[in-house]
Each structure stands twice: as structure tokens, then as C-alpha cells.
Short mmCIF file of C-alpha atoms in Angstrom, two decimals:
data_model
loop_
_atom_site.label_atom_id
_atom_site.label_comp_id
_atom_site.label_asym_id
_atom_site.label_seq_id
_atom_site.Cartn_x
_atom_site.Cartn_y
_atom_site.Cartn_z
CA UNK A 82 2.85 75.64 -44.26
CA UNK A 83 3.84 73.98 -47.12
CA UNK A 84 3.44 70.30 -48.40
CA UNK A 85 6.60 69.03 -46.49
CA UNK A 86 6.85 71.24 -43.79
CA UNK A 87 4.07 70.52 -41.69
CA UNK A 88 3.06 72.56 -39.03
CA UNK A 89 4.13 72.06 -35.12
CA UNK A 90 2.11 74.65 -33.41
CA UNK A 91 3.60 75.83 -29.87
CA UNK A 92 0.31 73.85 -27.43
CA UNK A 93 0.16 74.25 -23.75
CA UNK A 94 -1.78 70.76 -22.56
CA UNK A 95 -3.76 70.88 -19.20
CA UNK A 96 -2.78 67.25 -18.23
CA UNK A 97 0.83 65.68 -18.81
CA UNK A 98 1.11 63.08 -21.67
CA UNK A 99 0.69 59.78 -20.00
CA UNK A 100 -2.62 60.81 -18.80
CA UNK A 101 -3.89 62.36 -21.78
CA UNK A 102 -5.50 58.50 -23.61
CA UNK A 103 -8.75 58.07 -23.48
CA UNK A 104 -10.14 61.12 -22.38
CA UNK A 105 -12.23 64.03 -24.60
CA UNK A 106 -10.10 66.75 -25.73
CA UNK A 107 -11.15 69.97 -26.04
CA UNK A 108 -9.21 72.46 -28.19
CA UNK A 109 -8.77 75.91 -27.33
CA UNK A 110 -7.94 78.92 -29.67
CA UNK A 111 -7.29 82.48 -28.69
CA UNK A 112 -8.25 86.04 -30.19
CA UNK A 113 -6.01 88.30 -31.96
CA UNK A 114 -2.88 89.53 -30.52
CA UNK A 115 -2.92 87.04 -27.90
CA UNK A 116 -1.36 83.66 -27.71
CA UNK A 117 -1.93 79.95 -26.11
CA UNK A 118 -1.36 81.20 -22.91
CA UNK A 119 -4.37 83.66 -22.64
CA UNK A 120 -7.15 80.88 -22.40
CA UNK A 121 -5.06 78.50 -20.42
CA UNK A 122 -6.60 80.26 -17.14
CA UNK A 123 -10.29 78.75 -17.87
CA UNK A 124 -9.18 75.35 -17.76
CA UNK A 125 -9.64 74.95 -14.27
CA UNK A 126 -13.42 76.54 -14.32
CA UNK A 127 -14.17 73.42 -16.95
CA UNK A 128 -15.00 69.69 -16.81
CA UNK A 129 -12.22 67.90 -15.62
CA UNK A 130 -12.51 64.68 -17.29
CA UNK A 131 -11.22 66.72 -20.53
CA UNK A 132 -7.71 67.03 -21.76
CA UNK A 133 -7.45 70.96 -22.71
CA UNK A 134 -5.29 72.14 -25.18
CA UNK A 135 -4.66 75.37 -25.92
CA UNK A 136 -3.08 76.72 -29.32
CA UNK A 137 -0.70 79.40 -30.37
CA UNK A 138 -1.95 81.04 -33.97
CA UNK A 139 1.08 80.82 -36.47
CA UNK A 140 1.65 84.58 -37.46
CA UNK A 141 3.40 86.84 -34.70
CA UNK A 142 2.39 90.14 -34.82
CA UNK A 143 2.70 93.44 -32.13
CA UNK A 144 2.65 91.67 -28.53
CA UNK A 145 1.05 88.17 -29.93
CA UNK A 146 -0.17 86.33 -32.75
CA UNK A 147 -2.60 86.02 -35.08
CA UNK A 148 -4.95 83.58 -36.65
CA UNK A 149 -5.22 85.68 -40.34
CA UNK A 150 -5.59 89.38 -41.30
CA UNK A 151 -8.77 91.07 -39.34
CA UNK A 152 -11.24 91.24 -41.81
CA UNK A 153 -11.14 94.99 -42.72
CA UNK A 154 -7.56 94.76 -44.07
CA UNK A 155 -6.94 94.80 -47.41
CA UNK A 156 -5.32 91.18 -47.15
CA UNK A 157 -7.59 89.08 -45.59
CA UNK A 158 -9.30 86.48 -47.84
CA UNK A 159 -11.00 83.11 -46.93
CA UNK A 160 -7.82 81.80 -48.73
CA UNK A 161 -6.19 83.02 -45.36
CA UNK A 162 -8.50 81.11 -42.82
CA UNK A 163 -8.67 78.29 -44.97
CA UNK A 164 -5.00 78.14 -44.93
CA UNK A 165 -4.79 78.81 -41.09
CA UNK A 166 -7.53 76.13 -40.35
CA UNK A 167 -6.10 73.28 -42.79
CA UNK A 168 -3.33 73.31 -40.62
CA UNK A 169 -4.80 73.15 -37.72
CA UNK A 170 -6.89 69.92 -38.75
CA UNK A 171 -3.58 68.51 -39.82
CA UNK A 172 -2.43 68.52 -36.18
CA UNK A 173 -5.29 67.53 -34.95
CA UNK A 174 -5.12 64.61 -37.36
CA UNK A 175 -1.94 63.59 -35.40
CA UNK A 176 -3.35 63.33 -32.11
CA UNK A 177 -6.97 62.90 -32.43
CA UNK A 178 -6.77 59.10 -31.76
CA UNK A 179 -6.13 58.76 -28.79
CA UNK A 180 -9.46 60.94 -27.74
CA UNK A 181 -12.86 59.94 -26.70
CA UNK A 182 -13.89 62.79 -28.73
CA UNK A 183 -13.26 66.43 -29.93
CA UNK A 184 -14.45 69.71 -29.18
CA UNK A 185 -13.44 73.30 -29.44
CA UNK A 186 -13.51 76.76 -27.53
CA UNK A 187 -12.60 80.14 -29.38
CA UNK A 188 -13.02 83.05 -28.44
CA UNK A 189 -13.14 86.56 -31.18
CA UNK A 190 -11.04 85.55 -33.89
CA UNK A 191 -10.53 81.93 -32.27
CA UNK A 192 -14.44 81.38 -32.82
CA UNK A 193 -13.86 82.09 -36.83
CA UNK A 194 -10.95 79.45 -36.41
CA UNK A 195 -13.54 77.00 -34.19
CA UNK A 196 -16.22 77.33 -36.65
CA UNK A 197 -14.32 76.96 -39.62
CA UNK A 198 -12.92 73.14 -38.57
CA UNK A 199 -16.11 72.41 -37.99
CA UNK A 200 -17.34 73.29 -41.39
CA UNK A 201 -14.85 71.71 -42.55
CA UNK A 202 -15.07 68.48 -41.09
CA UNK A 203 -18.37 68.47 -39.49
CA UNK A 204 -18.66 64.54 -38.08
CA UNK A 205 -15.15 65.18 -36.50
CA UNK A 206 -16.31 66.83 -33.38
CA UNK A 207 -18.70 66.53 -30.50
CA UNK A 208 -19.62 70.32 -29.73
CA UNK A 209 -18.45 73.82 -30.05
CA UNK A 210 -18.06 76.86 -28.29
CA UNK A 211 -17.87 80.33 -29.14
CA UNK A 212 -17.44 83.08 -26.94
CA UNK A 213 -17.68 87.08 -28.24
CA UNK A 214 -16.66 85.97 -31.68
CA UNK A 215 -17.78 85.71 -35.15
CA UNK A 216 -17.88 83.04 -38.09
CA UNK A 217 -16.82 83.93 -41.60
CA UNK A 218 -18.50 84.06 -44.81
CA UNK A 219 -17.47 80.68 -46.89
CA UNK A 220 -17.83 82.87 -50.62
CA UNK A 221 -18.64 79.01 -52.42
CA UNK A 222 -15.34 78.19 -51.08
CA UNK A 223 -15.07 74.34 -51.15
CA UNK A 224 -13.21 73.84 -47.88
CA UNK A 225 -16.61 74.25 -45.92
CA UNK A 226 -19.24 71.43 -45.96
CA UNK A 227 -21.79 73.44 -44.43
CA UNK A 228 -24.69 71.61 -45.81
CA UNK A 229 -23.59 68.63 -44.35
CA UNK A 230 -22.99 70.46 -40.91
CA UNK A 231 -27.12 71.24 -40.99
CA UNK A 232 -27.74 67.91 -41.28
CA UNK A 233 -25.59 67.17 -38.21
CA UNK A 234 -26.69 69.68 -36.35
CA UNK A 235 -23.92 69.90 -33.89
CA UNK A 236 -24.08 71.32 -31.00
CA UNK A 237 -22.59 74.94 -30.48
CA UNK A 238 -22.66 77.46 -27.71
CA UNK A 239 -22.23 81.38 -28.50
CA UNK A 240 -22.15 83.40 -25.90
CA UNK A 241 -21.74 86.96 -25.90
CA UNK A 242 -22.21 90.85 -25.02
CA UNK A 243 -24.96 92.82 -27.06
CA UNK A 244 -22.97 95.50 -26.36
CA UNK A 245 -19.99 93.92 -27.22
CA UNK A 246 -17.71 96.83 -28.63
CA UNK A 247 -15.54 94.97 -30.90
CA UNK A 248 -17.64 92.46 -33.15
CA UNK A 249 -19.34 95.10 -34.95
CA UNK A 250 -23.24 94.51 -36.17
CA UNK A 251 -22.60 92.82 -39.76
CA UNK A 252 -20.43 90.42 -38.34
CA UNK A 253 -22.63 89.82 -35.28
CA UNK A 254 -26.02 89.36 -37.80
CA UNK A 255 -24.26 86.85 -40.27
CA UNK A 256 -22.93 85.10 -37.35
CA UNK A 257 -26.75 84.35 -35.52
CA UNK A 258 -28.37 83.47 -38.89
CA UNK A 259 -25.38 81.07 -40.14
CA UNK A 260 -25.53 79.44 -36.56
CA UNK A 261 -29.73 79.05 -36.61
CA UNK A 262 -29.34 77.66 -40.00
CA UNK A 263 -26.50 75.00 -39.62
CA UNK A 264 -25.99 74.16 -36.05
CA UNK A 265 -27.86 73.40 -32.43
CA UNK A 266 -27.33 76.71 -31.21
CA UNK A 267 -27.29 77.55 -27.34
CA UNK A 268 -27.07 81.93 -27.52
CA UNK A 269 -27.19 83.70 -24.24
CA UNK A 270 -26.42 87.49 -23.73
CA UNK A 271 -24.31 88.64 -20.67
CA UNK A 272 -25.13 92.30 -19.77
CA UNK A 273 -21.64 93.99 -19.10
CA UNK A 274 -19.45 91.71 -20.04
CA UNK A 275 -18.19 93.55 -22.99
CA UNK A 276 -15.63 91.93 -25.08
CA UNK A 277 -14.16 89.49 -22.48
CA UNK A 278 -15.42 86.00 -20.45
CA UNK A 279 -17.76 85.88 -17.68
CA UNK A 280 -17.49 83.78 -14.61
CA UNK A 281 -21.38 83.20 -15.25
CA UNK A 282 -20.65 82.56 -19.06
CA UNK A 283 -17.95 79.61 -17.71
CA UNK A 284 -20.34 78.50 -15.73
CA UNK A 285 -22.91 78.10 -18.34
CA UNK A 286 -20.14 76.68 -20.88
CA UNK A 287 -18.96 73.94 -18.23
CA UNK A 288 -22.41 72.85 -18.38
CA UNK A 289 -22.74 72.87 -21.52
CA UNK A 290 -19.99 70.71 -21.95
CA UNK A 291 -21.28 68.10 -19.68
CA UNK A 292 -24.57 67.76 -21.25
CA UNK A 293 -23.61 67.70 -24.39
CA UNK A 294 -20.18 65.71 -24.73
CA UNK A 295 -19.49 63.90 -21.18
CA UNK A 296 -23.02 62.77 -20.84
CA UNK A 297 -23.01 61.04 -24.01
CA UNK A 298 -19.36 59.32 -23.53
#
């Protein structure tokens, strides 16, 4: 979006307005070719005491929408994310207030989008999750502050698949040693899941959730 035309994303919220003050929120972005309703379903596996938002990407394309180009087209660039992610703090910007705190879920592509906002503003949230996704590669871009991230040391969740058929190897390598090196990482391996959610993955993620963000509140 531009300067003046600020972006109002399409959100599904898990609890009506007038209950939404004073609770954590927890932010959830889908994968590609999906859209806000695809993650909407886990809500009611998670801690209740959050307010769960889930987020439409801003570029349709074939049956959903999109986050950025996958990154084996010609036209991705960090550029891209960047751009996708600075409006997404923007909106949270606009809201954030009224929360205890802020985390956030992605899954695939919705991890990159996750990871990124916390790069970017790294004191700004209380934990992340990432399920069978990936981060990206900040090329000395100045929009990430990972150095200040390690210091932080946030708390982040990646679960996946090792035989997850659509983050290939690269992607899955750069992700573990970025997360080792910046954040607290929880990693655990489901067997069979491929590249989907587990009710034993929700499981784990609802507790990490408690640990980490309600039992500090």
C-alpha cells in the first residue's frame, strides 16, 4: 500500500469486539493459496483466554491469496516480504493497545510472514509459532533487527514433518540455524504429518502458549 492508502486487511476475530480489551492476541497468518479462513478452525484447540485473529494476505491469486511471490519465481525479492510485513505491523499498530500482549501463528508461507514481524520489531511480541514453514534470508536488508532479536531471545515454536514434501532442504537448513542462533527455539518432528497440522502438534502448541505467554500475564 501506499503512504495514504493504508491497508485494511479482510480479519476474521475469534471473540466479538466488546470482549476483545484486555486479553492477549494472537495473530494468525495462512500459507499460500489459502486465505483467513483456513486457520480459523484451530482456534478452538487453543488457549481460550486469547483473542485470535486470523489474516487474509493482500494479493489474490488461483483459489486464494498470497503473502509474496514463492521464492523460486523470478519476482520474489525481500523487497516483497518487507513490503507485505510493513503492512501488516501497520495494522497491528492500530489495534495492539488494547492487548495484554502479542503473539503469532503461521503456518508455510505464514511462518516467513510470522518471523519477519518479529525481526522486525522484536520487543513487540510475547512468542511465536511456526508450523511446516520457513524464514527468509534478510540479504543486509535493514527492515530486520535480528541482532537485537538474539538478545531477546524470544520464544518460538517450529514444528514440523522431516518428511515434509513441500519446504524443500535449503529452506528447511537456513530455517533451524537462523532459529538456534536468534531465538528460544522449541523444534519437534511429527512422523506423518506431511505438510499439514497435527492434532498432537496443537496440542503441543496450546501448551506452549500457556507456558510461555499466559503464565507470565
Amino acid at each position: 500500500m501506499t503512504e495514504n492508502t493504508p491497508w485494511n486487511p479482510v480479519v476474521l476475530f475469534s471473540k466479538p469486539e466488546a470482549e476483545r480489551a484486555g486479553t492477549p492476541l494472537l495473530v494468525l497468518f495462512h500459507g499460500y493459496l489459502a486465505n483467513e479462513e483456513d486457520l480459523m478452525g484451530l482456534a478452538e484447540y487453543l488457549p481460550g483466554e486469547f483473542t485470535i485473529a486470523s489474516v487474509r494476505a493482500p494479493m489474490a491469486l488461483g483459489p486464494g491469496y498470497t503473502w509474496f511471490p514463492l521464492m523460486n519465481e523470478p519476482d520474489f525479492s525481500v523487497d516483497r516480504v518487507v513490503s507485505a510485513v510493513q503492512d501488516v505491523s501497520d495494522w497491528l499498530d492500530s489495534i495492539r493497545d488494547q492487548h495484554t500482549s502479542v503473539s503469532l501463528l503461521g503456518f508455510s508461507m505464514g511462518m516467513a510472514v510470522a518471523s519477519t514481524l518479529l525481526r522486525h520489531r522484536p520487543e513487540e511480541f510475547a512468542a511465536v509459532v511456526g508450523l511446516s514453514g520457513f524464514v527468509v534470508p534478510a540479504e543486509g536488508n535493514a527492515f530486520f533487527h535480528d541482532e537485537e532479536l538474539a538478545e531477546l531471545k524470544v520464544p518460538f515454536f517450529w514444528g514440523r514433518d522431516q518428511a515434509d514434501p513441500v519446504i524443500d532442504e535449503p529452506r528447511v537448513e537456513y530455517t533451524h540455524g537462523w532459529l538456534n542462533g536468534y531465538t528460544k527455539l522449541t523444534k519437534v518432528l511429527y512422523a506423518g504429518m506431511g505438510h499439514s497440522i497435527s492434532m498432537q502438534e496443537l496440542g503441543h502448541v496450546k501448551e506452549f502458549l500457556t507456558h510461555t505467554v499466559l503464565g507470565r500475564r
